[in-house]
PDB file of C-alpha atoms in Angstrom:
ATOM      1  CA  MET A   1    -125.815  27.979  16.371  1.00 48.00           C
ATOM      2  CA  THR A   2    -124.056  25.869  13.707  1.00 51.00           C
ATOM      3  CA  ARG A   3    -122.563  28.118  10.020  1.00 55.00           C
ATOM      4  CA  PRO A   4    -123.098  25.859   7.160  1.00 58.00           C
ATOM      5  CA  ALA A   5    -119.375  26.109   5.386  1.00 66.00           C
ATOM      6  CA  SER A   6    -119.621  27.476   1.676  1.00 73.00           C
ATOM      7  CA  GLY A   7    -116.099  27.246   0.677  1.00 87.00           C
ATOM      8  CA  ARG A   8    -116.138  31.139   0.380  1.00 92.00           C
ATOM      9  CA  PHE A   9    -112.835  31.297   1.364  1.00 97.00           C
ATOM     10  CA  GLU A  10    -110.858  28.599  -0.018  1.00 95.00           C
ATOM     11  CA  GLY A  11    -107.371  29.598  -1.052  1.00 94.00           C
ATOM     12  CA  LYS A  12    -107.778  33.075   0.863  1.00 97.00           C
ATOM     13  CA  THR A  13    -105.320  33.618   3.436  1.00 97.00           C
ATOM     14  CA  ALA A  14    -106.648  35.738   6.517  1.00 98.00           C
ATOM     15  CA  PHE A  15    -105.173  37.642   9.515  1.00 98.00           C
ATOM     16  CA  VAL A  16    -107.114  38.046  12.356  1.00 98.00           C
ATOM     17  CA  THR A  17    -105.845  40.479  15.399  1.00 97.00           C
ATOM     18  CA  GLY A  18    -106.696  39.480  18.790  1.00 94.00           C
ATOM     19  CA  GLY A  19    -107.673  36.345  17.250  1.00 94.00           C
ATOM     20  CA  ALA A  20    -107.127  33.859  20.320  1.00 91.00           C
ATOM     21  CA  ALA A  21    -110.001  34.461  22.507  1.00 89.00           C
ATOM     22  CA  GLY A  22    -113.903  36.078  22.182  1.00 92.00           C
ATOM     23  CA  ILE A  23    -114.819  37.198  19.125  1.00 95.00           C
ATOM     24  CA  GLY A  24    -111.484  37.128  17.361  1.00 95.00           C
ATOM     25  CA  ARG A  25    -111.541  33.530  17.896  1.00 94.00           C
ATOM     26  CA  GLU A  26    -114.668  32.887  16.980  1.00 95.00           C
ATOM     27  CA  ILE A  27    -113.534  34.931  13.466  1.00 97.00           C
ATOM     28  CA  ALA A  28    -110.725  32.567  12.797  1.00 95.00           C
ATOM     29  CA  LYS A  29    -112.778  29.759  13.376  1.00 94.00           C
ATOM     30  CA  ALA A  30    -115.518  30.653  10.882  1.00 96.00           C
ATOM     31  CA  LEU A  31    -112.964  31.745   8.454  1.00 96.00           C
ATOM     32  CA  LEU A  32    -111.041  28.108   9.114  1.00 94.00           C
ATOM     33  CA  ALA A  33    -113.703  26.381   8.104  1.00 94.00           C
ATOM     34  CA  GLU A  34    -114.390  28.421   4.965  1.00 95.00           C
ATOM     35  CA  GLY A  35    -111.002  27.379   3.760  1.00 95.00           C
ATOM     36  CA  ALA A  36    -109.041  30.132   4.294  1.00 96.00           C
ATOM     37  CA  ARG A  37    -105.280  29.869   5.564  1.00 96.00           C
ATOM     38  CA  VAL A  38    -105.820  32.162   9.072  1.00 96.00           C
ATOM     39  CA  ALA A  39    -102.876  34.039  11.207  1.00 96.00           C
ATOM     40  CA  ILE A  40    -104.140  35.050  14.899  1.00 96.00           C
ATOM     41  CA  CYS A  41    -102.171  36.894  17.049  1.00 95.00           C
ATOM     42  CA  GLY A  42    -102.384  37.749  20.494  1.00 91.00           C
ATOM     43  CA  ARG A  43    -100.482  38.252  23.651  1.00 84.00           C
ATOM     44  CA  THR A  44     -98.915  35.424  26.027  1.00 74.00           C
ATOM     45  CA  GLY A  45    -100.694  33.691  27.836  1.00 71.00           C
ATOM     46  CA  MET A  46    -103.216  30.821  28.374  1.00 68.00           C
ATOM     47  CA  SER A  47    -105.430  31.773  25.538  1.00 75.00           C
ATOM     48  CA  LEU A  48    -102.502  31.725  23.132  1.00 78.00           C
ATOM     49  CA  ASP A  49    -101.941  28.355  23.830  1.00 78.00           C
ATOM     50  CA  ARG A  50    -105.216  27.647  23.660  1.00 79.00           C
ATOM     51  CA  ALA A  51    -105.563  28.846  19.881  1.00 78.00           C
ATOM     52  CA  ARG A  52    -102.685  26.677  19.060  1.00 75.00           C
ATOM     53  CA  ARG A  53    -103.612  23.435  20.799  1.00 76.00           C
ATOM     54  CA  ASP A  54    -107.903  23.552  20.219  1.00 72.00           C
ATOM     55  CA  GLN A  55    -108.336  25.622  17.158  1.00 69.00           C
ATOM     56  CA  SER A  56    -108.098  23.076  13.446  1.00 67.00           C
ATOM     57  CA  GLY A  57    -107.118  24.032   9.824  1.00 72.00           C
ATOM     58  CA  ASP A  58    -104.140  25.848   8.312  1.00 87.00           C
ATOM     59  CA  ILE A  59    -103.301  28.448  11.298  1.00 92.00           C
ATOM     60  CA  LEU A  60    -100.808  30.280  12.188  1.00 94.00           C
ATOM     61  CA  VAL A  61    -100.595  31.245  15.999  1.00 93.00           C
ATOM     62  CA  LEU A  62     -98.274  34.328  16.683  1.00 94.00           C
ATOM     63  CA  GLU A  63     -97.723  36.222  19.807  1.00 93.00           C
ATOM     64  CA  ALA A  64     -97.821  40.081  19.384  1.00 93.00           C
ATOM     65  CA  ASP A  65     -99.153  43.253  21.202  1.00 93.00           C
ATOM     66  CA  VAL A  66    -100.888  45.470  18.948  1.00 94.00           C
ATOM     67  CA  GLY A  67    -100.648  48.573  21.374  1.00 93.00           C
ATOM     68  CA  SER A  68     -96.931  48.703  20.162  1.00 94.00           C
ATOM     69  CA  GLU A  69     -96.231  49.796  16.054  1.00 96.00           C
ATOM     70  CA  HIS A  70     -93.337  46.983  16.564  1.00 96.00           C
ATOM     71  CA  GLY A  71     -95.379  44.607  17.608  1.00 95.00           C
ATOM     72  CA  VAL A  72     -97.745  45.174  14.850  1.00 96.00           C
ATOM     73  CA  LYS A  73     -95.708  45.606  11.957  1.00 97.00           C
ATOM     74  CA  GLU A  74     -93.473  42.229  12.951  1.00 97.00           C
ATOM     75  CA  ALA A  75     -96.548  40.737  12.649  1.00 96.00           C
ATOM     76  CA  ILE A  76     -97.719  41.696   9.591  1.00 97.00           C
ATOM     77  CA  ALA A  77     -94.132  40.855   8.214  1.00 97.00           C
ATOM     78  CA  GLN A  78     -94.684  37.053  10.125  1.00 97.00           C
ATOM     79  CA  VAL A  79     -97.659  36.703   7.933  1.00 97.00           C
ATOM     80  CA  GLY A  80     -96.469  38.125   4.985  1.00 96.00           C
ATOM     81  CA  ALA A  81     -92.938  35.522   5.382  1.00 97.00           C
ATOM     82  CA  ALA A  82     -95.249  32.485   5.836  1.00 96.00           C
ATOM     83  CA  PHE A  83     -98.550  33.631   3.433  1.00 95.00           C
ATOM     84  CA  GLY A  84     -96.613  35.316   0.415  1.00 94.00           C
ATOM     85  CA  ARG A  85    -100.518  37.659   0.526  1.00 95.00           C
ATOM     86  CA  LEU A  86    -103.255  38.834   2.130  1.00 98.00           C
ATOM     87  CA  ASP A  87    -106.938  38.510   1.023  1.00 98.00           C
ATOM     88  CA  VAL A  88    -108.549  39.963   4.784  1.00 98.00           C
ATOM     89  CA  LEU A  89    -107.722  41.585   7.457  1.00 98.00           C
ATOM     90  CA  VAL A  90    -109.761  41.888  10.409  1.00 98.00           C
ATOM     91  CA  ASN A  91    -108.982  44.608  12.995  1.00 98.00           C
ATOM     92  CA  ASN A  92    -110.223  42.595  16.351  1.00 97.00           C
ATOM     93  CA  ALA A  93    -107.776  43.275  18.958  1.00 96.00           C
ATOM     94  CA  GLY A  94    -109.497  45.946  21.749  1.00 94.00           C
ATOM     95  CA  ILE A  95    -109.585  46.869  25.258  1.00 92.00           C
ATOM     96  CA  ASP A  96    -112.293  48.284  27.512  1.00 88.00           C
ATOM     97  CA  SER A  97    -112.090  50.751  30.083  1.00 89.00           C
ATOM     98  CA  PHE A  98    -114.065  52.060  32.674  1.00 86.00           C
ATOM     99  CA  GLN A  99    -112.330  55.250  33.638  1.00 85.00           C
ATOM    100  CA  ASP A 100    -114.372  58.164  35.184  1.00 86.00           C
ATOM    101  CA  ILE A 101    -113.765  61.244  34.118  1.00 91.00           C
ATOM    102  CA  SER A 102    -112.742  62.137  37.932  1.00 91.00           C
ATOM    103  CA  ASP A 103    -110.395  59.566  37.781  1.00 90.00           C
ATOM    104  CA  PHE A 104    -109.123  60.725  34.061  1.00 90.00           C
ATOM    105  CA  SER A 105    -105.719  59.130  33.389  1.00 93.00           C
ATOM    106  CA  ARG A 106    -103.766  60.754  30.079  1.00 95.00           C
ATOM    107  CA  ASP A 107    -101.821  57.477  30.260  1.00 95.00           C
ATOM    108  CA  ARG A 108    -104.628  54.723  29.962  1.00 95.00           C
ATOM    109  CA  PHE A 109    -106.128  57.093  27.786  1.00 95.00           C
ATOM    110  CA  ARG A 110    -103.391  56.877  24.964  1.00 96.00           C
ATOM    111  CA  ALA A 111    -103.050  52.541  26.352  1.00 96.00           C
ATOM    112  CA  VAL A 112    -107.108  52.850  24.874  1.00 96.00           C
ATOM    113  CA  MET A 113    -106.323  54.663  21.729  1.00 97.00           C
ATOM    114  CA  ASP A 114    -102.718  52.910  21.402  1.00 97.00           C
ATOM    115  CA  VAL A 115    -104.427  49.399  21.137  1.00 96.00           C
ATOM    116  CA  ASN A 116    -108.522  50.347  19.810  1.00 97.00           C
ATOM    117  CA  VAL A 117    -107.152  53.071  17.030  1.00 98.00           C
ATOM    118  CA  ALA A 118    -103.564  53.183  16.215  1.00 97.00           C
ATOM    119  CA  SER A 119    -103.526  49.502  15.368  1.00 97.00           C
ATOM    120  CA  VAL A 120    -105.984  49.610  12.758  1.00 98.00           C
ATOM    121  CA  PHE A 121    -103.793  52.191  11.273  1.00 98.00           C
ATOM    122  CA  THR A 122    -100.359  50.859  11.576  1.00 98.00           C
ATOM    123  CA  ALA A 123    -102.311  47.345  10.497  1.00 98.00           C
ATOM    124  CA  THR A 124    -103.768  48.377   7.700  1.00 98.00           C
ATOM    125  CA  ALA A 125    -100.851  50.147   6.404  1.00 98.00           C
ATOM    126  CA  ALA A 126     -98.662  47.786   6.840  1.00 97.00           C
ATOM    127  CA  ALA A 127    -100.346  45.112   5.350  1.00 98.00           C
ATOM    128  CA  LEU A 128    -101.634  46.822   1.762  1.00 98.00           C
ATOM    129  CA  PRO A 129     -98.196  46.074  -0.207  1.00 96.00           C
ATOM    130  CA  LEU A 130     -99.274  42.282   1.001  1.00 97.00           C
ATOM    131  CA  MET A 131    -103.243  42.585   0.293  1.00 97.00           C
ATOM    132  CA  GLN A 132    -102.399  44.401  -3.282  1.00 93.00           C
ATOM    133  CA  SER A 133    -101.548  41.186  -4.465  1.00 89.00           C
ATOM    134  CA  ALA A 134    -105.063  40.061  -3.771  1.00 94.00           C
ATOM    135  CA  ASP A 135    -108.188  39.169  -6.230  1.00 93.00           C
ATOM    136  CA  ALA A 136    -109.933  41.269  -3.624  1.00 96.00           C
ATOM    137  CA  PRO A 137    -109.122  42.075  -0.563  1.00 98.00           C
ATOM    138  CA  ALA A 138    -111.230  43.159   2.006  1.00 98.00           C
ATOM    139  CA  VAL A 139    -110.224  45.101   5.624  1.00 98.00           C
ATOM    140  CA  VAL A 140    -112.968  44.398   8.238  1.00 98.00           C
ATOM    141  CA  THR A 141    -112.722  46.324  11.729  1.00 98.00           C
ATOM    142  CA  ILE A 142    -114.518  45.542  15.066  1.00 98.00           C
ATOM    143  CA  GLY A 143    -115.881  48.686  16.500  1.00 98.00           C
ATOM    144  CA  SER A 144    -118.458  48.754  19.165  1.00 97.00           C
ATOM    145  CA  ILE A 145    -121.963  50.162  20.123  1.00 96.00           C
ATOM    146  CA  HIS A 146    -120.520  52.466  22.296  1.00 95.00           C
ATOM    147  CA  GLY A 147    -119.123  54.118  18.882  1.00 95.00           C
ATOM    148  CA  THR A 148    -122.680  55.591  18.680  1.00 95.00           C
ATOM    149  CA  LEU A 149    -124.762  54.809  22.045  1.00 93.00           C
ATOM    150  CA  THR A 150    -123.248  54.824  24.893  1.00 89.00           C
ATOM    151  CA  THR A 151    -123.104  54.617  29.348  1.00 87.00           C
ATOM    152  CA  SER A 152    -121.565  56.998  32.071  1.00 86.00           C
ATOM    153  CA  GLY A 153    -117.811  56.320  32.789  1.00 86.00           C
ATOM    154  CA  ARG A 154    -116.683  55.381  29.375  1.00 88.00           C
ATOM    155  CA  ALA A 155    -115.756  58.380  27.788  1.00 93.00           C
ATOM    156  CA  ASP A 156    -111.851  56.796  26.562  1.00 95.00           C
ATOM    157  CA  TYR A 157    -113.618  54.065  25.258  1.00 95.00           C
ATOM    158  CA  VAL A 158    -116.238  55.625  23.695  1.00 96.00           C
ATOM    159  CA  ALA A 159    -113.694  57.870  22.235  1.00 97.00           C
ATOM    160  CA  SER A 160    -111.669  55.110  20.815  1.00 97.00           C
ATOM    161  CA  LYS A 161    -114.936  53.091  19.195  1.00 98.00           C
ATOM    162  CA  SER A 162    -116.193  56.512  17.708  1.00 98.00           C
ATOM    163  CA  ALA A 163    -112.757  57.577  16.267  1.00 98.00           C
ATOM    164  CA  LEU A 164    -112.770  54.118  14.354  1.00 98.00           C
ATOM    165  CA  ILE A 165    -116.055  55.063  12.589  1.00 98.00           C
ATOM    166  CA  GLY A 166    -114.522  58.260  10.891  1.00 98.00           C
ATOM    167  CA  ALA A 167    -111.829  56.514   9.977  1.00 98.00           C
ATOM    168  CA  THR A 168    -113.552  53.662   8.001  1.00 98.00           C
ATOM    169  CA  ARG A 169    -114.980  56.380   5.912  1.00 98.00           C
ATOM    170  CA  ALA A 170    -111.815  57.987   5.136  1.00 98.00           C
ATOM    171  CA  LEU A 171    -109.776  55.077   4.601  1.00 98.00           C
ATOM    172  CA  ALA A 172    -112.262  53.475   2.501  1.00 98.00           C
ATOM    173  CA  MET A 173    -111.492  56.726  -0.074  1.00 98.00           C
ATOM    174  CA  ASP A 174    -107.567  55.876   0.564  1.00 98.00           C
ATOM    175  CA  LEU A 175    -107.802  52.338  -0.019  1.00 98.00           C
ATOM    176  CA  ALA A 176    -109.795  52.160  -2.892  1.00 98.00           C
ATOM    177  CA  PRO A 177    -107.018  53.477  -5.516  1.00 97.00           C
ATOM    178  CA  HIS A 178    -105.204  50.285  -4.033  1.00 97.00           C
ATOM    179  CA  GLY A 179    -108.668  47.839  -4.789  1.00 97.00           C
ATOM    180  CA  VAL A 180    -109.190  47.607  -0.950  1.00 98.00           C
ATOM    181  CA  ARG A 181    -112.436  47.587   0.651  1.00 98.00           C
ATOM    182  CA  ILE A 182    -112.780  48.773   4.545  1.00 98.00           C
ATOM    183  CA  ASN A 183    -115.782  47.734   6.544  1.00 98.00           C
ATOM    184  CA  LEU A 184    -116.329  48.674  10.482  1.00 98.00           C
ATOM    185  CA  VAL A 185    -119.166  45.795  12.438  1.00 98.00           C
ATOM    186  CA  SER A 186    -120.040  47.003  15.656  1.00 98.00           C
ATOM    187  CA  PRO A 187    -121.508  44.801  18.088  1.00 97.00           C
ATOM    188  CA  GLY A 188    -123.569  45.643  21.217  1.00 94.00           C
ATOM    189  CA  ALA A 189    -123.976  43.061  24.217  1.00 92.00           C
ATOM    190  CA  ILE A 190    -121.982  39.960  22.945  1.00 93.00           C
ATOM    191  CA  GLU A 191    -121.337  36.890  25.883  1.00 90.00           C
ATOM    192  CA  THR A 192    -117.612  37.294  25.636  1.00 86.00           C
ATOM    193  CA  PRO A 193    -115.115  37.178  28.730  1.00 80.00           C
ATOM    194  CA  MET A 194    -114.778  40.707  28.257  1.00 79.00           C
ATOM    195  CA  LEU A 195    -118.418  41.425  28.504  1.00 81.00           C
ATOM    196  CA  LEU A 196    -118.580  39.461  31.469  1.00 82.00           C
ATOM    197  CA  ARG A 197    -116.008  41.413  32.903  1.00 81.00           C
ATOM    198  CA  GLY A 198    -117.419  44.646  32.400  1.00 78.00           C
ATOM    199  CA  TRP A 199    -120.543  43.437  34.399  1.00 80.00           C
ATOM    200  CA  ALA A 200    -118.360  42.414  37.228  1.00 82.00           C
ATOM    201  CA  LYS A 201    -117.077  45.957  37.907  1.00 79.00           C
ATOM    202  CA  LYS A 202    -120.378  47.752  36.806  1.00 78.00           C
ATOM    203  CA  ALA A 203    -122.380  45.327  39.026  1.00 83.00           C
ATOM    204  CA  PRO A 204    -120.778  42.992  41.284  1.00 87.00           C
ATOM    205  CA  ASP A 205    -123.600  41.681  43.537  1.00 88.00           C
ATOM    206  CA  ILE A 206    -125.708  40.579  40.747  1.00 89.00           C
ATOM    207  CA  ASP A 207    -125.722  36.832  39.530  1.00 87.00           C
ATOM    208  CA  PRO A 208    -124.085  37.119  35.525  1.00 85.00           C
ATOM    209  CA  GLU A 209    -127.073  35.061  34.412  1.00 89.00           C
ATOM    210  CA  THR A 210    -129.752  37.468  36.004  1.00 90.00           C
ATOM    211  CA  LEU A 211    -127.526  40.449  34.104  1.00 88.00           C
ATOM    212  CA  LYS A 212    -127.669  38.495  31.108  1.00 88.00           C
ATOM    213  CA  ALA A 213    -130.718  37.463  31.192  1.00 91.00           C
ATOM    214  CA  ARG A 214    -131.847  41.373  31.784  1.00 90.00           C
ATOM    215  CA  ALA A 215    -130.010  42.459  29.310  1.00 89.00           C
ATOM    216  CA  GLY A 216    -131.688  40.506  27.010  1.00 92.00           C
ATOM    217  CA  ALA A 217    -135.270  41.379  27.525  1.00 91.00           C
ATOM    218  CA  LEU A 218    -133.755  45.053  26.579  1.00 90.00           C
ATOM    219  CA  HIS A 219    -133.196  43.877  22.460  1.00 92.00           C
ATOM    220  CA  PRO A 220    -135.810  43.769  20.339  1.00 93.00           C
ATOM    221  CA  ILE A 221    -134.809  40.189  19.284  1.00 94.00           C
ATOM    222  CA  GLY A 222    -134.955  38.847  22.941  1.00 94.00           C
ATOM    223  CA  ARG A 223    -131.339  37.851  24.210  1.00 94.00           C
ATOM    224  CA  ILE A 224    -128.121  39.203  23.625  1.00 94.00           C
ATOM    225  CA  GLY A 225    -125.587  38.155  21.322  1.00 94.00           C
ATOM    226  CA  GLY A 226    -122.734  35.661  20.255  1.00 95.00           C
ATOM    227  CA  PRO A 227    -119.295  35.716  18.866  1.00 96.00           C
ATOM    228  CA  GLU A 228    -120.691  33.877  16.251  1.00 97.00           C
ATOM    229  CA  ASP A 229    -123.343  36.311  14.920  1.00 97.00           C
ATOM    230  CA  VAL A 230    -120.351  38.793  14.926  1.00 98.00           C
ATOM    231  CA  ALA A 231    -118.304  36.218  12.655  1.00 98.00           C
ATOM    232  CA  SER A 232    -121.158  35.894  10.572  1.00 98.00           C
ATOM    233  CA  ALA A 233    -121.116  39.595   9.576  1.00 98.00           C
ATOM    234  CA  VAL A 234    -117.586  40.074   9.396  1.00 98.00           C
ATOM    235  CA  LEU A 235    -117.682  36.928   6.760  1.00 98.00           C
ATOM    236  CA  PHE A 236    -120.350  38.786   4.923  1.00 98.00           C
ATOM    237  CA  LEU A 237    -117.764  41.674   4.538  1.00 98.00           C
ATOM    238  CA  ALA A 238    -115.074  39.878   3.912  1.00 98.00           C
ATOM    239  CA  SER A 239    -116.439  37.906   1.551  1.00 97.00           C
ATOM    240  CA  ASP A 240    -117.098  38.707  -2.459  1.00 96.00           C
ATOM    241  CA  GLU A 241    -120.667  39.156  -2.074  1.00 96.00           C
ATOM    242  CA  ALA A 242    -119.964  42.742  -0.459  1.00 98.00           C
ATOM    243  CA  GLY A 243    -117.653  43.924  -2.978  1.00 97.00           C
ATOM    244  CA  PHE A 244    -119.713  46.852  -3.755  1.00 98.00           C
ATOM    245  CA  ILE A 245    -119.256  47.907  -0.090  1.00 98.00           C
ATOM    246  CA  THR A 246    -116.755  49.830   1.564  1.00 98.00           C
ATOM    247  CA  GLY A 247    -116.625  52.342   4.383  1.00 98.00           C
ATOM    248  CA  THR A 248    -119.842  51.907   5.870  1.00 98.00           C
ATOM    249  CA  GLU A 249    -120.617  50.251   9.174  1.00 98.00           C
ATOM    250  CA  LEU A 250    -122.729  47.173  10.054  1.00 98.00           C
ATOM    251  CA  MET A 251    -124.500  47.128  13.647  1.00 97.00           C
ATOM    252  CA  VAL A 252    -124.602  43.620  14.692  1.00 97.00           C
ATOM    253  CA  ASP A 253    -126.654  45.217  18.021  1.00 96.00           C
ATOM    254  CA  GLY A 254    -130.383  42.297  18.055  1.00 96.00           C
ATOM    255  CA  GLY A 255    -132.116  45.787  17.044  1.00 95.00           C
ATOM    256  CA  LEU A 256    -130.699  47.721  20.925  1.00 93.00           C
ATOM    257  CA  SER A 257    -129.511  50.702  18.327  1.00 93.00           C
ATOM    258  CA  CYS A 258    -133.258  50.743  17.147  1.00 92.00           C
ATOM    259  CA  LYS A 259    -134.832  50.934  20.310  1.00 86.00           C
ATOM    260  CA  LEU A 260    -136.188  54.388  22.583  1.00 80.00           C
ATOM    261  CA  ALA A 261    -135.476  53.612  26.081  1.00 72.00           C
ATOM    262  CA  MET A 262    -138.846  55.437  26.477  1.00 63.00           C
ATOM    263  CA  THR A 263    -141.123  53.066  24.728  1.00 63.00           C
ATOM    264  CA  THR A 264    -140.464  50.863  28.113  1.00 60.00           C
ATOM    265  CA  LEU A 265    -142.846  53.814  29.604  1.00 57.00           C
ATOM    266  CA  TRP A 266    -145.664  51.689  28.136  1.00 56.00           C
ATOM    267  CA  ASP A 267    -144.811  48.635  29.117  1.00 60.00           C
ATOM    268  CA  ASP A 268    -146.946  47.201  32.391  1.00 53.00           C
TER     269      ASP A 268
END
């Protein structure tokens, strides 16, 4: 799907954590196309190199581990040094986890919570001084359908994404006096490398295209999503068009969360 550029973010600055691949890469691409100056961060590796090479526009590529408090703060400091202000913060970085309770590891749990939850608080707090100089600053965090509906063997990941729902509501209250809005986008099945890796773990003997077709058939819309579907939602919530929206969760899931599983009982 080609998104027509409208220049909604002309003259604005944005920072996308985990912006080198998957959903984050598409969000950064969309913001650049809309005229924003964009900083992204990710861990060292091929995805960062590709982002430096492939993304067009005014982009700053940073190496940072958002699981580290120091890493997050240092990245925000570099954004401030480069841009002098920040209009949009997208807390996108996250890690997946398939940890059955019988194999529970507190270290793994902490790692998931550090990246998926603590980084959101750290980045938002560190960015606040930069955002207060913007005209209509906005924070958008990427959650997951798993914050509300889930499957077995994912309790640590689900705990992290459920925490973001409450955190978004509470942070909306804390940030409002500073003139900053915050909202949560919770994607469903989005075709990304992370999703395909997860499917490979759950069903290693089934072809990914077969799984994609099966998953699409479960959605009322009839397909799984693409990163551009999430990016469109993020751009809306970060834009002035959403100026009266804060503390809310937007499900981007093709209607999956509306569907009662037993509706298939009457299918032929």
